[in-house]
Coordinates of C-alpha atoms in Angstrom, one line a residue:
Chain A
X1 CA -1.5 39.7 0.5
X2 CA -2.2 36.0 0.9
X3 CA -2.6 35.3 -2.7
X4 CA 0.6 37.0 -3.5
X5 CA 2.4 34.9 -1.0
X6 CA 0.7 31.8 -2.3
X7 CA 1.7 32.6 -5.8
X8 CA 5.2 33.2 -4.8
X9 CA 5.3 29.9 -3.0
X10 CA 3.9 28.1 -6.1
X11 CA 6.6 29.5 -8.2
X12 CA 9.4 28.4 -5.9
X13 CA 7.9 24.9 -5.5
X14 CA 10.1 22.4 -7.1
X15 CA 8.8 21.7 -10.6
X16 CA 10.0 18.2 -10.2
X17 CA 7.4 17.3 -7.7
X18 CA 6.2 14.6 -10.0
X19 CA 9.6 12.8 -10.0
X20 CA 10.0 13.1 -6.3
X21 CA 6.6 11.5 -5.8
X22 CA 7.6 8.7 -8.1
X23 CA 10.5 8.0 -5.7
X24 CA 8.0 8.0 -2.8
X25 CA 5.7 5.5 -4.2
X26 CA 7.3 2.3 -2.8
X27 CA 7.2 3.8 0.7
X28 CA 3.5 4.5 0.7
X29 CA 1.8 3.0 3.8
X30 CA -1.2 1.1 2.5
X31 CA -3.6 0.6 -0.4
X32 CA -5.5 3.7 0.6
X33 CA -2.5 5.9 -0.2
X34 CA -1.7 4.1 -3.4
X35 CA -5.2 4.5 -4.7
X36 CA -5.3 8.1 -3.6
X37 CA -2.2 8.7 -5.6
X38 CA -3.8 7.2 -8.7
X39 CA -6.3 10.0 -8.6
X40 CA -3.9 12.9 -8.1
X41 CA -2.6 13.3 -11.6
X42 CA -2.4 11.5 -14.9
X43 CA 1.4 10.8 -14.8
X44 CA 1.2 9.4 -11.3
X45 CA -1.8 7.2 -12.2
X46 CA 0.1 5.8 -15.2
X47 CA 3.3 5.2 -13.2
X48 CA 1.4 3.3 -10.5
X49 CA -0.5 1.2 -12.9
X50 CA 2.5 0.2 -14.9
X51 CA 4.8 -0.7 -11.9
X52 CA 4.0 -4.3 -10.8
X53 CA 6.7 -4.0 -8.0
X54 CA 4.4 -1.6 -6.2
X55 CA 1.7 -4.3 -6.0
X56 CA 3.8 -7.1 -4.5
X57 CA 2.8 -5.9 -1.1
X58 CA -0.9 -5.2 -0.5
X59 CA -1.8 -3.6 2.8
X60 CA -5.5 -3.0 3.5
X61 CA -6.5 -1.3 6.7
X62 CA -9.5 0.5 8.1
X63 CA -11.3 2.5 6.6
X64 CA -10.9 0.6 3.4
X65 CA -11.2 -2.8 5.1
X66 CA -14.9 -2.9 5.4
X67 CA -15.3 -2.2 1.7
X68 CA -12.9 -4.8 0.5
X69 CA -14.7 -7.7 -1.1
X70 CA -13.3 -10.8 -2.6
X71 CA -13.6 -9.4 -6.1
X72 CA -11.8 -6.2 -5.4
X73 CA -9.1 -8.1 -3.6
X74 CA -8.7 -10.2 -6.7
X75 CA -8.5 -7.2 -8.9
X76 CA -5.9 -5.7 -6.7
X77 CA -3.7 -8.7 -6.3
X78 CA -3.7 -9.5 -10.0
X79 CA -1.7 -6.3 -10.6
X80 CA 1.3 -8.1 -9.2
X81 CA 1.5 -10.5 -12.1
X82 CA 1.8 -13.4 -9.8
X83 CA 4.6 -12.0 -7.8
X84 CA 2.5 -11.0 -4.7
X85 CA 4.8 -11.4 -1.7
X86 CA 3.0 -9.9 1.3
X87 CA -0.7 -9.8 2.0
X88 CA -1.9 -7.8 5.0
X89 CA -5.7 -7.5 5.5
X90 CA -6.6 -6.0 8.7
X91 CA -10.3 -6.3 9.9
X92 CA -11.4 -7.0 6.3
X93 CA -14.7 -8.5 7.2
X94 CA -15.9 -9.3 3.8
X95 CA -13.0 -11.5 2.7
X96 CA -14.0 -15.2 2.5
X97 CA -12.0 -18.4 2.4
X98 CA -12.9 -18.6 -1.3
X99 CA -11.6 -15.2 -2.1
X100 CA -8.3 -15.7 -0.2
X101 CA -7.7 -19.1 -1.7
X102 CA -8.2 -17.7 -5.1
X103 CA -5.5 -15.1 -4.5
X104 CA -3.2 -17.5 -2.9
X105 CA -3.5 -20.0 -5.8
X106 CA -2.6 -17.3 -8.3
X107 CA 0.4 -16.1 -6.3
X108 CA 2.5 -19.0 -5.2
X109 CA 5.3 -16.7 -4.0
X110 CA 3.4 -15.3 -1.0
X111 CA 5.5 -15.3 2.2
X112 CA 3.5 -13.3 4.5
X113 CA -0.2 -13.6 5.3
X114 CA -1.4 -11.2 7.9
X115 CA -5.1 -11.3 8.3
X116 CA -6.0 -10.2 11.8
X117 CA -9.7 -9.6 12.5
X118 CA -10.9 -11.1 9.2
X119 CA -13.8 -12.8 10.8
X120 CA -15.2 -14.5 7.7
X121 CA -12.1 -16.6 7.3
X122 CA -12.1 -20.1 8.9
X123 CA -9.3 -22.2 10.2
X124 CA -9.8 -24.7 7.5
X125 CA -9.6 -22.2 4.8
X126 CA -6.4 -20.8 6.1
X127 CA -4.8 -24.2 6.5
X128 CA -5.8 -24.9 2.9
X129 CA -4.0 -21.7 1.8
X130 CA -0.9 -22.5 3.8
X131 CA -0.8 -26.0 2.5
X132 CA -1.2 -24.8 -1.1
X133 CA 1.7 -22.3 -0.5
X134 CA 4.0 -24.8 1.1
X135 CA 4.6 -26.8 -2.1
X136 CA 7.8 -26.7 -4.2
X137 CA 10.2 -25.9 -1.4
X138 CA 8.4 -22.7 -0.7
X139 CA 7.7 -21.5 2.9
X140 CA 5.3 -19.2 4.4
X141 CA 7.3 -17.0 6.8
X142 CA 4.7 -15.2 8.7
X143 CA 1.1 -15.9 9.4
X144 CA -1.0 -13.7 11.7
X145 CA -4.5 -14.9 12.4
X146 CA -5.4 -13.4 15.7
X147 CA -9.1 -12.6 15.4
X148 CA -10.0 -15.4 13.0
X149 CA -12.4 -17.4 15.1
X150 CA -12.6 -21.0 16.1
X151 CA -9.0 -21.9 15.9
X152 CA -8.1 -24.9 18.0
X153 CA -5.0 -26.6 19.1
X154 CA -5.3 -29.2 16.4
X155 CA -5.5 -26.5 13.7
X156 CA -2.4 -24.9 15.2
X157 CA -0.5 -28.2 15.2
X158 CA -1.5 -28.8 11.6
X159 CA -0.2 -25.3 10.7
X160 CA 3.1 -25.9 12.5
X161 CA 3.9 -28.7 10.2
X162 CA 3.9 -26.3 7.4
X163 CA 5.4 -23.3 9.4
X164 CA 7.8 -24.8 11.9
X165 CA 9.4 -21.6 12.8
X166 CA 8.6 -20.3 16.3
X167 CA 7.1 -16.9 16.3
X168 CA 5.9 -17.1 12.7
X169 CA 2.4 -17.5 13.9
X170 CA 1.1 -14.8 16.2
X171 CA -1.2 -17.1 18.3
X172 CA -0.3 -19.9 20.6
X173 CA -1.9 -22.3 23.0
X174 CA -2.2 -20.5 26.3
X175 CA -0.7 -22.9 29.0
X176 CA -3.1 -21.7 31.6
X177 CA -6.5 -21.8 29.9
X178 CA -5.6 -24.1 27.0
X179 CA -7.1 -21.8 24.4
X180 CA -5.7 -20.5 21.3
X181 CA -4.8 -16.9 22.1
X182 CA -2.1 -14.3 21.6
X183 CA 0.4 -14.3 24.3
X184 CA 2.2 -11.1 24.9
X185 CA 5.8 -10.9 25.7
X186 CA 7.0 -9.4 28.9
X187 CA 9.6 -6.9 29.4
X188 CA 10.2 -7.8 33.1
X189 CA 13.8 -8.8 33.7
X190 CA 13.0 -11.8 35.7
X191 CA 10.7 -13.1 33.0
X192 CA 13.4 -12.8 30.4
X193 CA 16.0 -14.8 32.2
X194 CA 16.3 -18.3 30.9
X195 CA 14.2 -19.6 28.0
X196 CA 11.3 -17.8 26.7
X197 CA 9.1 -20.9 26.9
X198 CA 9.5 -21.3 30.6
X199 CA 8.6 -17.9 31.9
X200 CA 5.9 -17.9 34.6
X201 CA 3.9 -15.2 33.1
X202 CA 3.4 -16.9 29.8
X203 CA -0.3 -16.7 29.5
X204 CA -3.0 -15.0 27.5
X205 CA -4.5 -11.6 28.3
X206 CA -7.3 -13.2 30.4
X207 CA -5.1 -15.4 32.4
X208 CA -2.2 -13.2 33.4
X209 CA -2.8 -9.6 34.6
X210 CA -0.8 -7.1 32.6
X211 CA -0.2 -3.5 32.2
X212 CA -2.3 -2.0 29.5
X213 CA 0.5 0.1 28.1
X214 CA 3.6 -2.0 28.2
X215 CA 2.1 -5.5 28.9
X216 CA 4.6 -6.2 31.6
X217 CA 3.2 -8.8 33.8
X218 CA 1.6 -7.7 37.1
X219 CA 1.9 -10.1 39.9
X220 CA 0.9 -10.1 43.5
X221 CA 4.2 -8.7 44.5
X222 CA 4.1 -5.7 42.2
X223 CA 1.8 -2.7 42.8
X224 CA -1.1 -2.7 40.4
X225 CA -2.2 0.8 39.6
X226 CA -5.8 1.3 38.4
X227 CA -6.8 3.2 35.4
X228 CA -9.9 5.3 35.1
X229 CA -11.2 3.2 32.3
X230 CA -12.4 0.6 34.9
X231 CA -10.9 -2.9 34.8
X232 CA -7.6 -1.8 33.2
X233 CA -4.4 -2.1 35.2
X234 CA -1.2 -0.2 34.8
X235 CA 2.2 -0.7 36.1
X236 CA 3.8 2.0 38.2
X237 CA 6.1 3.3 35.5
X238 CA 3.4 3.7 33.0
X239 CA 1.0 5.2 35.6
X240 CA 3.5 7.9 36.5
X241 CA 3.8 9.4 33.0
X242 CA 0.1 9.4 32.0
X243 CA -1.9 12.5 32.8
X244 CA -4.5 12.0 35.5
X245 CA -8.0 13.1 36.3
X246 CA -7.9 16.2 38.4
X247 CA -10.3 14.8 41.0
X248 CA -9.7 11.1 41.4
X249 CA -6.1 11.1 40.1
X250 CA -6.5 8.2 37.9
X251 CA -5.2 8.2 34.4
X252 CA -6.8 6.8 31.2
X253 CA -4.7 4.4 29.3
X254 CA -3.7 5.8 25.9
X255 CA -6.2 3.6 24.0
X256 CA -9.0 5.1 26.0
X257 CA -7.6 8.6 26.1
X258 CA -10.5 9.8 24.0
X259 CA -12.8 9.3 27.0
X260 CA -11.3 12.3 28.7
X261 CA -13.4 15.3 29.4
X262 CA -11.0 18.1 28.8
X263 CA -11.3 21.2 31.0
X264 CA -11.1 24.3 29.0
X265 CA -9.3 27.2 30.6
X266 CA -8.4 30.6 29.3
X267 CA -5.0 30.5 31.0
X268 CA -2.8 29.0 28.2
X269 CA 0.2 28.6 30.5
X270 CA -1.5 26.2 32.9
X271 CA -1.3 22.5 32.5
X272 CA -4.2 21.1 30.4
X273 CA -6.5 19.3 32.8
X274 CA -9.2 16.7 32.2
X275 CA -11.8 14.9 34.2
X276 CA -12.6 11.2 33.9
X277 CA -16.1 10.2 33.0
X278 CA -17.1 9.2 36.5
X279 CA -15.8 12.5 38.0
X280 CA -17.3 14.5 35.3
X281 CA -20.8 13.1 35.8
X282 CA -20.5 13.6 39.5
X283 CA -19.6 17.2 39.1
X284 CA -21.8 19.5 41.0
X285 CA -22.3 17.2 43.8
X286 CA -20.5 17.6 47.0
X287 CA -17.0 16.3 46.4
X288 CA -16.6 15.4 50.1
X289 CA -19.4 12.9 50.0
X290 CA -18.4 9.4 50.2
X291 CA -17.8 8.3 46.7
X292 CA -16.8 4.9 45.6
X293 CA -14.1 5.4 43.0
X294 CA -13.8 1.7 42.4
X295 CA -16.2 1.6 39.5
Chain B
X1 CA 44.9 20.5 -3.6
X2 CA 44.7 24.2 -4.6
X3 CA 47.6 26.4 -3.9
X4 CA 45.7 29.6 -4.7
X5 CA 44.4 30.4 -1.2
X6 CA 46.7 29.8 1.7
X7 CA 44.2 31.1 4.2
X8 CA 41.9 28.2 3.5
X9 CA 44.6 25.6 3.7
X10 CA 46.1 24.4 6.9
X11 CA 49.3 22.6 6.0
X12 CA 49.4 20.7 9.2
X13 CA 45.9 18.9 8.9
X14 CA 46.9 16.6 6.1
X15 CA 43.2 16.4 5.1
X16 CA 42.4 16.3 1.4
X17 CA 39.6 18.3 0.0
X18 CA 37.2 17.9 -2.9
X19 CA 36.0 20.9 -4.9
X20 CA 32.3 21.0 -5.7
X21 CA 30.4 23.4 -7.8
X22 CA 26.7 23.9 -7.2
X23 CA 24.0 24.9 -9.7
X24 CA 24.4 28.6 -9.0
X25 CA 28.1 28.6 -9.9
X26 CA 29.5 28.9 -6.5
X27 CA 32.4 26.6 -5.6
X28 CA 33.3 25.2 -2.2
X29 CA 35.7 22.6 -0.9
X30 CA 34.6 19.7 1.2
X31 CA 36.6 17.1 3.3
X32 CA 37.2 14.2 1.1
X33 CA 35.8 11.5 3.3
X34 CA 32.6 13.5 3.7
X35 CA 32.1 14.1 0.0
X36 CA 33.1 10.6 -1.0
X37 CA 30.1 9.3 1.0
X38 CA 28.0 10.3 -2.1
X39 CA 28.3 7.7 -4.8
X40 CA 28.0 10.3 -7.6
X41 CA 30.9 12.3 -6.2
X42 CA 32.9 9.2 -5.6
X43 CA 32.5 8.2 -9.2
X44 CA 33.5 11.5 -10.5
X45 CA 36.7 11.5 -8.4
X46 CA 37.7 8.0 -9.2
X47 CA 36.7 7.6 -12.8
X48 CA 37.1 11.2 -14.1
X49 CA 39.7 12.5 -11.7
X50 CA 37.6 15.6 -11.1
X51 CA 37.4 17.8 -8.0
X52 CA 41.0 18.0 -7.2
X53 CA 41.3 21.7 -7.7
X54 CA 39.1 24.8 -7.7
X55 CA 39.2 25.1 -11.5
X56 CA 38.4 21.4 -11.8
X57 CA 35.5 21.3 -9.4
X58 CA 33.0 18.6 -9.8
X59 CA 29.8 20.1 -11.3
X60 CA 26.9 19.0 -9.2
X61 CA 23.5 18.2 -10.8
X62 CA 21.2 21.1 -11.3
X63 CA 18.9 20.0 -8.4
X64 CA 21.6 20.5 -5.8
X65 CA 21.5 24.1 -4.7
X66 CA 23.9 25.3 -2.0
X67 CA 21.3 25.0 0.7
X68 CA 20.5 21.4 -0.1
X69 CA 24.2 20.7 -0.4
X70 CA 25.0 21.9 3.0
X71 CA 22.2 19.7 4.4
X72 CA 23.5 16.7 2.6
X73 CA 27.0 17.3 3.7
X74 CA 25.9 17.5 7.3
X75 CA 24.2 14.2 6.8
X76 CA 27.3 12.7 5.2
X77 CA 29.5 14.1 7.9
X78 CA 27.6 12.5 10.6
X79 CA 27.1 9.1 9.0
X80 CA 30.5 8.5 7.4
X81 CA 32.0 8.2 10.9
X82 CA 32.1 4.5 11.4
X83 CA 31.9 4.3 15.2
X84 CA 28.3 5.3 15.8
X85 CA 25.7 3.0 17.1
X86 CA 22.5 2.2 15.1
X87 CA 20.4 4.0 17.8
X88 CA 22.5 7.1 17.4
X89 CA 22.1 7.1 13.6
X90 CA 18.4 6.5 13.8
X91 CA 17.8 9.3 16.3
X92 CA 19.9 11.7 14.1
X93 CA 17.9 10.7 11.1
X94 CA 14.6 11.4 13.0
X95 CA 15.8 14.9 13.9
X96 CA 17.2 15.5 10.5
X97 CA 13.9 14.9 8.9
X98 CA 12.1 17.6 10.7
X99 CA 11.6 20.2 8.1
X100 CA 8.7 21.6 6.0
X101 CA 7.4 19.7 3.0
X102 CA 8.9 21.9 0.4
X103 CA 12.4 21.5 1.7
X104 CA 11.8 17.8 2.1
X105 CA 11.0 17.5 -1.5
X106 CA 14.1 19.5 -2.6
X107 CA 16.2 17.3 -0.4
X108 CA 14.8 14.1 -1.8
X109 CA 15.4 15.4 -5.3
X110 CA 18.9 16.5 -4.5
X111 CA 19.8 13.2 -2.7
X112 CA 18.5 11.3 -5.6
X113 CA 20.6 13.1 -8.1
X114 CA 23.7 12.4 -6.0
X115 CA 22.6 8.7 -5.7
X116 CA 22.7 8.9 -2.0
X117 CA 20.3 6.0 -1.4
X118 CA 20.1 6.0 2.4
X119 CA 19.1 9.7 2.4
X120 CA 16.6 9.1 -0.4
X121 CA 15.2 6.3 1.7
X122 CA 14.5 8.4 4.8
X123 CA 13.3 11.4 3.0
X124 CA 10.9 9.3 0.9
X125 CA 9.6 7.7 4.1
X126 CA 9.1 11.1 5.6
X127 CA 7.2 12.2 2.6
X128 CA 5.1 9.0 2.6
X129 CA 4.1 9.8 6.2
X130 CA 2.9 13.1 5.1
X131 CA 0.8 11.5 2.3
X132 CA -0.6 8.9 4.7
X133 CA -4.3 9.2 5.0
X134 CA -4.7 12.0 2.6
X135 CA -7.2 12.3 -0.1
X136 CA -6.1 13.1 -3.7
X137 CA -7.3 16.6 -3.4
X138 CA -5.3 17.2 -0.3
X139 CA -2.2 15.6 -1.9
X140 CA -2.6 17.8 -4.9
X141 CA -2.8 20.7 -2.6
X142 CA 0.3 19.9 -0.6
X143 CA 2.5 19.3 -3.6
X144 CA 1.0 21.9 -5.9
X145 CA 0.3 19.4 -8.6
X146 CA -2.2 20.2 -11.4
X147 CA -5.4 18.3 -11.6
X148 CA -5.3 16.7 -15.1
X149 CA -7.6 13.8 -14.8
X150 CA -11.1 13.9 -16.0
X151 CA -13.9 13.0 -13.7
X152 CA -14.4 9.6 -15.3
X153 CA -10.7 8.8 -15.3
X154 CA -10.6 9.3 -11.5
X155 CA -13.1 6.5 -11.2
X156 CA -10.9 3.9 -13.0
X157 CA -7.9 3.5 -10.9
X158 CA -6.9 0.0 -11.7
X159 CA -7.0 -0.2 -15.5
X160 CA -3.8 -1.6 -16.9
X161 CA -1.9 0.1 -19.7
X162 CA 0.4 -2.4 -21.2
X163 CA 1.1 -1.5 -24.8
X164 CA 1.0 -4.8 -26.6
X165 CA -0.7 -4.2 -29.9
X166 CA -1.9 -7.7 -30.3
X167 CA -3.5 -7.6 -26.8
X168 CA -5.0 -4.3 -27.7
X169 CA -6.7 -5.8 -30.7
X170 CA -8.0 -8.7 -28.8
X171 CA -9.4 -6.3 -26.3
X172 CA -11.2 -4.4 -28.9
X173 CA -12.8 -7.6 -30.2
X174 CA -13.9 -8.5 -26.7
X175 CA -15.1 -5.0 -26.0
X176 CA -17.3 -5.3 -29.1
X177 CA -18.9 -8.3 -27.6
X178 CA -19.5 -6.6 -24.3
X179 CA -21.4 -3.9 -26.0
X180 CA -24.8 -5.3 -25.4
X181 CA -24.3 -5.7 -21.8
X182 CA -22.9 -2.2 -21.5
X183 CA -25.9 -0.7 -22.9
X184 CA -28.0 -2.3 -20.2
X185 CA -25.7 -1.1 -17.5
X186 CA -25.2 2.4 -18.8
X187 CA -28.2 3.9 -17.2
X188 CA -27.2 2.4 -13.9
X189 CA -23.7 3.6 -14.3
X190 CA -24.7 7.2 -14.9
X191 CA -26.7 7.2 -11.8
X192 CA -23.9 5.9 -9.7
X193 CA -21.3 8.0 -11.4
X194 CA -23.1 11.1 -10.4
X195 CA -22.3 10.8 -6.8
X196 CA -19.8 13.3 -5.7
X197 CA -17.8 12.4 -2.8
X198 CA -15.2 14.4 -1.1
X199 CA -12.9 11.5 -0.9
X200 CA -12.4 10.1 -4.3
X201 CA -10.9 6.9 -2.9
X202 CA -14.2 6.2 -1.3
X203 CA -15.8 6.9 -4.7
X204 CA -13.5 4.5 -6.4
X205 CA -14.3 1.6 -4.1
X206 CA -17.9 2.4 -3.5
X207 CA -18.2 2.7 -7.3
X208 CA -16.7 -0.7 -7.6
X209 CA -18.8 -2.0 -4.8
X210 CA -22.1 -0.7 -6.0
X211 CA -22.2 -2.6 -9.2
X212 CA -25.2 -4.6 -10.2
X213 CA -24.7 -8.2 -9.0
X214 CA -25.8 -9.8 -12.3
X215 CA -22.6 -11.2 -13.5
X216 CA -21.0 -14.4 -12.3
X217 CA -19.5 -14.3 -8.8
X218 CA -20.9 -10.9 -8.4
X219 CA -18.1 -9.5 -10.5
X220 CA -19.6 -6.1 -11.2
X221 CA -17.4 -3.7 -13.0
X222 CA -17.0 -4.3 -16.6
X223 CA -13.5 -3.3 -16.8
X224 CA -12.0 -3.5 -20.2
X225 CA -9.8 -6.3 -19.3
X226 CA -12.5 -8.6 -18.1
X227 CA -14.7 -10.5 -20.3
X228 CA -16.9 -12.0 -17.7
X229 CA -20.0 -10.3 -19.0
X230 CA -19.6 -12.4 -22.1
X231 CA -19.6 -15.5 -20.0
X232 CA -22.5 -14.5 -17.9
X233 CA -24.6 -14.0 -20.9
X234 CA -24.5 -17.7 -21.5
X235 CA -25.3 -18.5 -17.9
X236 CA -22.6 -20.9 -17.2
X237 CA -21.5 -21.3 -13.6
X238 CA -18.9 -23.9 -12.8
X239 CA -16.3 -23.7 -15.6
X240 CA -16.9 -20.0 -15.7
X241 CA -15.0 -19.4 -12.5
X242 CA -12.0 -21.1 -13.9
X243 CA -12.3 -19.4 -17.2
X244 CA -12.8 -16.0 -15.6
X245 CA -9.6 -16.6 -13.6
X246 CA -7.7 -17.6 -16.6
X247 CA -8.8 -14.8 -18.8
X248 CA -8.3 -12.5 -16.0
X249 CA -4.8 -13.7 -15.6
X250 CA -4.3 -12.9 -19.2
X251 CA -6.1 -9.7 -19.1
X252 CA -4.4 -8.5 -16.1
X253 CA -1.4 -8.0 -18.5
X254 CA -3.5 -6.3 -21.1
X255 CA -4.0 -2.8 -21.9
X256 CA -7.4 -1.3 -21.1
X257 CA -9.0 0.0 -24.1
X258 CA -8.7 3.7 -24.9
X259 CA -8.2 6.2 -22.2
X260 CA -10.7 8.6 -23.6
X261 CA -12.6 8.6 -20.4
X262 CA -14.6 5.8 -21.8
X263 CA -15.9 3.9 -18.8
X264 CA -19.2 2.4 -19.1
X265 CA -20.9 5.5 -20.1
X266 CA -19.5 6.1 -23.6
X267 CA -20.4 3.6 -26.2
X268 CA -18.8 4.0 -29.5
X269 CA -15.1 4.0 -28.7
X270 CA -14.4 0.7 -30.3
X271 CA -16.1 1.7 -33.6
X272 CA -13.2 3.9 -34.4
X273 CA -10.8 1.1 -34.5
X274 CA -13.0 -1.5 -36.0
X275 CA -11.7 -1.0 -39.5
X276 CA -8.3 -2.3 -38.5
X277 CA -9.8 -5.7 -37.9
X278 CA -9.1 -8.0 -40.7
X279 CA -12.2 -8.5 -42.7
X280 CA -13.3 -4.9 -42.4
X281 CA -16.0 -4.4 -39.9
X282 CA -18.7 -2.2 -41.1
X283 CA -19.0 -0.7 -37.7
X284 CA -21.9 -2.9 -36.9
X285 CA -21.8 -3.8 -33.3
X286 CA -24.4 -6.5 -33.3
X287 CA -22.8 -9.9 -33.5
X288 CA -25.8 -11.8 -34.4
X289 CA -26.5 -10.1 -37.7
X290 CA -23.5 -11.5 -39.6
X291 CA -22.6 -15.0 -38.6
X292 CA -20.1 -15.4 -41.4
X293 CA -18.3 -12.3 -40.1
X294 CA -18.5 -13.7 -36.7
X295 CA -16.9 -16.9 -37.7
X296 CA -14.0 -15.0 -39.2
X297 CA -13.6 -13.0 -36.0
X298 CA -13.6 -16.0 -33.9
X299 CA -10.9 -17.5 -36.0
X300 CA -8.9 -14.3 -35.6
X301 CA -9.3 -14.5 -31.9
X302 CA -8.3 -18.1 -31.7
X303 CA -5.3 -17.4 -33.8
X304 CA -4.2 -14.5 -31.7
X305 CA -4.8 -16.5 -28.5
X306 CA -2.6 -19.3 -29.8
X307 CA 0.1 -16.8 -30.7
X308 CA -0.2 -15.1 -27.4
X309 CA -0.1 -18.4 -25.6
X310 CA 3.3 -19.2 -26.8
X311 CA 4.6 -15.9 -25.8
X312 CA 2.8 -16.0 -22.6
X313 CA 4.1 -19.3 -21.5
X314 CA 7.7 -18.1 -22.2
X315 CA 7.5 -14.9 -20.5
X316 CA 5.5 -15.8 -17.4
X317 CA 7.0 -19.0 -16.5
X318 CA 5.3 -22.3 -15.7
X319 CA 2.7 -20.7 -13.3
X320 CA 0.7 -19.7 -16.4
X321 CA -1.2 -22.4 -18.2
X322 CA -2.0 -22.0 -21.9
X323 CA -5.3 -20.3 -22.2
X324 CA -7.9 -20.8 -24.9
X325 CA -10.6 -18.3 -25.0
X326 CA -14.0 -19.6 -25.2
X327 CA -16.0 -18.1 -27.9
X328 CA -19.4 -17.1 -26.7
X329 CA -22.6 -16.7 -28.6
X330 CA -23.5 -19.3 -31.1
X331 CA -20.6 -21.5 -30.4
X332 CA -19.8 -22.9 -27.1
X333 CA -16.3 -23.9 -27.4
X334 CA -14.5 -24.5 -24.2
X335 CA -10.9 -25.5 -24.6
X336 CA -9.0 -25.5 -21.4
X337 CA -5.7 -26.9 -21.4
X338 CA -3.7 -27.5 -18.2
X339 CA -4.9 -28.3 -14.8
X340 CA -6.9 -26.2 -12.5
X341 CA -4.9 -25.6 -9.4
X342 CA -7.5 -26.7 -7.0
X343 CA -9.4 -23.7 -7.8
X344 CA -13.0 -22.9 -6.7

């Protein structure tokens, strides 16, 4: 029966799937999908190779990031015929200053360089790239360098001569600890009154306690809710909507939600339950013993 | 407006209707402001005066069946109302996109034929989200596409296929020179090529990654468009980087040599075309044997390069500098013109 159905479905499938996929090509998320598509069929492969517009924005994310070397990056960016516009390399650990500079030199029209977590890059290399791009009345619009190590205030001020626009660079100097860090914005009403620069909670992640989910600032006057992932704090609104451990009633924040120990029940209509790690490992012991939940 | 069916007409509404005919022959009428949201219909009405009566219905493209038409008209009906907020529109779009992949494909196709760009946009995004993270096998499965690439072709995703015959000829000349290095690498290639990964993308890049770091700058894969192997055979370091970049810039526009699945493993693909080279090659792939022939070839290459340069500079703008290829082997000509842009 199944093969019959499948055959029927195949017949009804639009024969123009190829044209449709051609329409979809500009919307593909990253290099991974683009390369995947080149291996799908001959016509797609030819279309992708020939179209330089598809290569004017290069996005490399994990899992490809760890495999991207300078040479491969060069190969890929050369497909834009000098018209590379946006370069997004997330956690590409093998990209060096030399490799990046080579790409930048060959593509003077780059407007966005987003290289978070590319730890082999150095501030000097990046400043060199931005400098090279800022010639001839051209401007870099966006530069994200959080995760590139050893940035100092001086580096930042050098960069801001080339990129004067506020918010173009993702890191700033934290007013409280004087380090170059990302400073999250705050959704609290009182913090958004007046000018952005003057809000009290303007500080990096280490200096200002924030909710893990919505990064609203948590002060002494607001109730700070604890998360099961030890050390993370939540605001009341976010705490309310997250599912909680069935013993200690603490939620995991969404980025740590994989730490849940799900409780399997046969009853499908019941709410899915989980235990946090601490409670799970304590299972079997007397739950009424004094137990310090503050891990 | 049609006078044939008074039941369908309400004289008091004053609305005007457009008549549309779908691929299966059925005809329906649609409110004018809704239908005119589609550029294709708009054009037909304004330029050809069609759609004003049942007998003069606008014949819609074949890809628009009644099912898809009703979807599209729903979309148009919602969005043509000017008063809605962006948030409302976005949330309508989100809900609208919830359908299975097959219908999504049909809808994309239909919207494209009606030139309804916003709808094509959101359907394409939805399809792109479906494709996200999938391997080629999975994509072929979802869209029922035939697998028409040979194993070797799957491992060469980035070759270029520009069809300039002069460049093609140049490529052949270069490929000939690369032959000696290819021979050496062939064994290694066969080993690597044998790996079968579930995810071909990993294959591609690990294939690229795992090349022997013999050549300059660790540039491993001897793609047809690169001639670094030639350079490395002369062990030059400094100017090589620059040269590589130059020739690469040029080559990035060049067609890869034949697509006969001839990656590194197959050797003789250039021999077929050798006769076309002026001064008839005798199919001999060894440069060193005939210096006179080599001289002539070198001159040919120079000539082509010069001719290409003039075209190149015109077509690519001032970013490109005129490139002179260095001829390797016996001669060591290095003729760079133009400044290096602070490179390496």
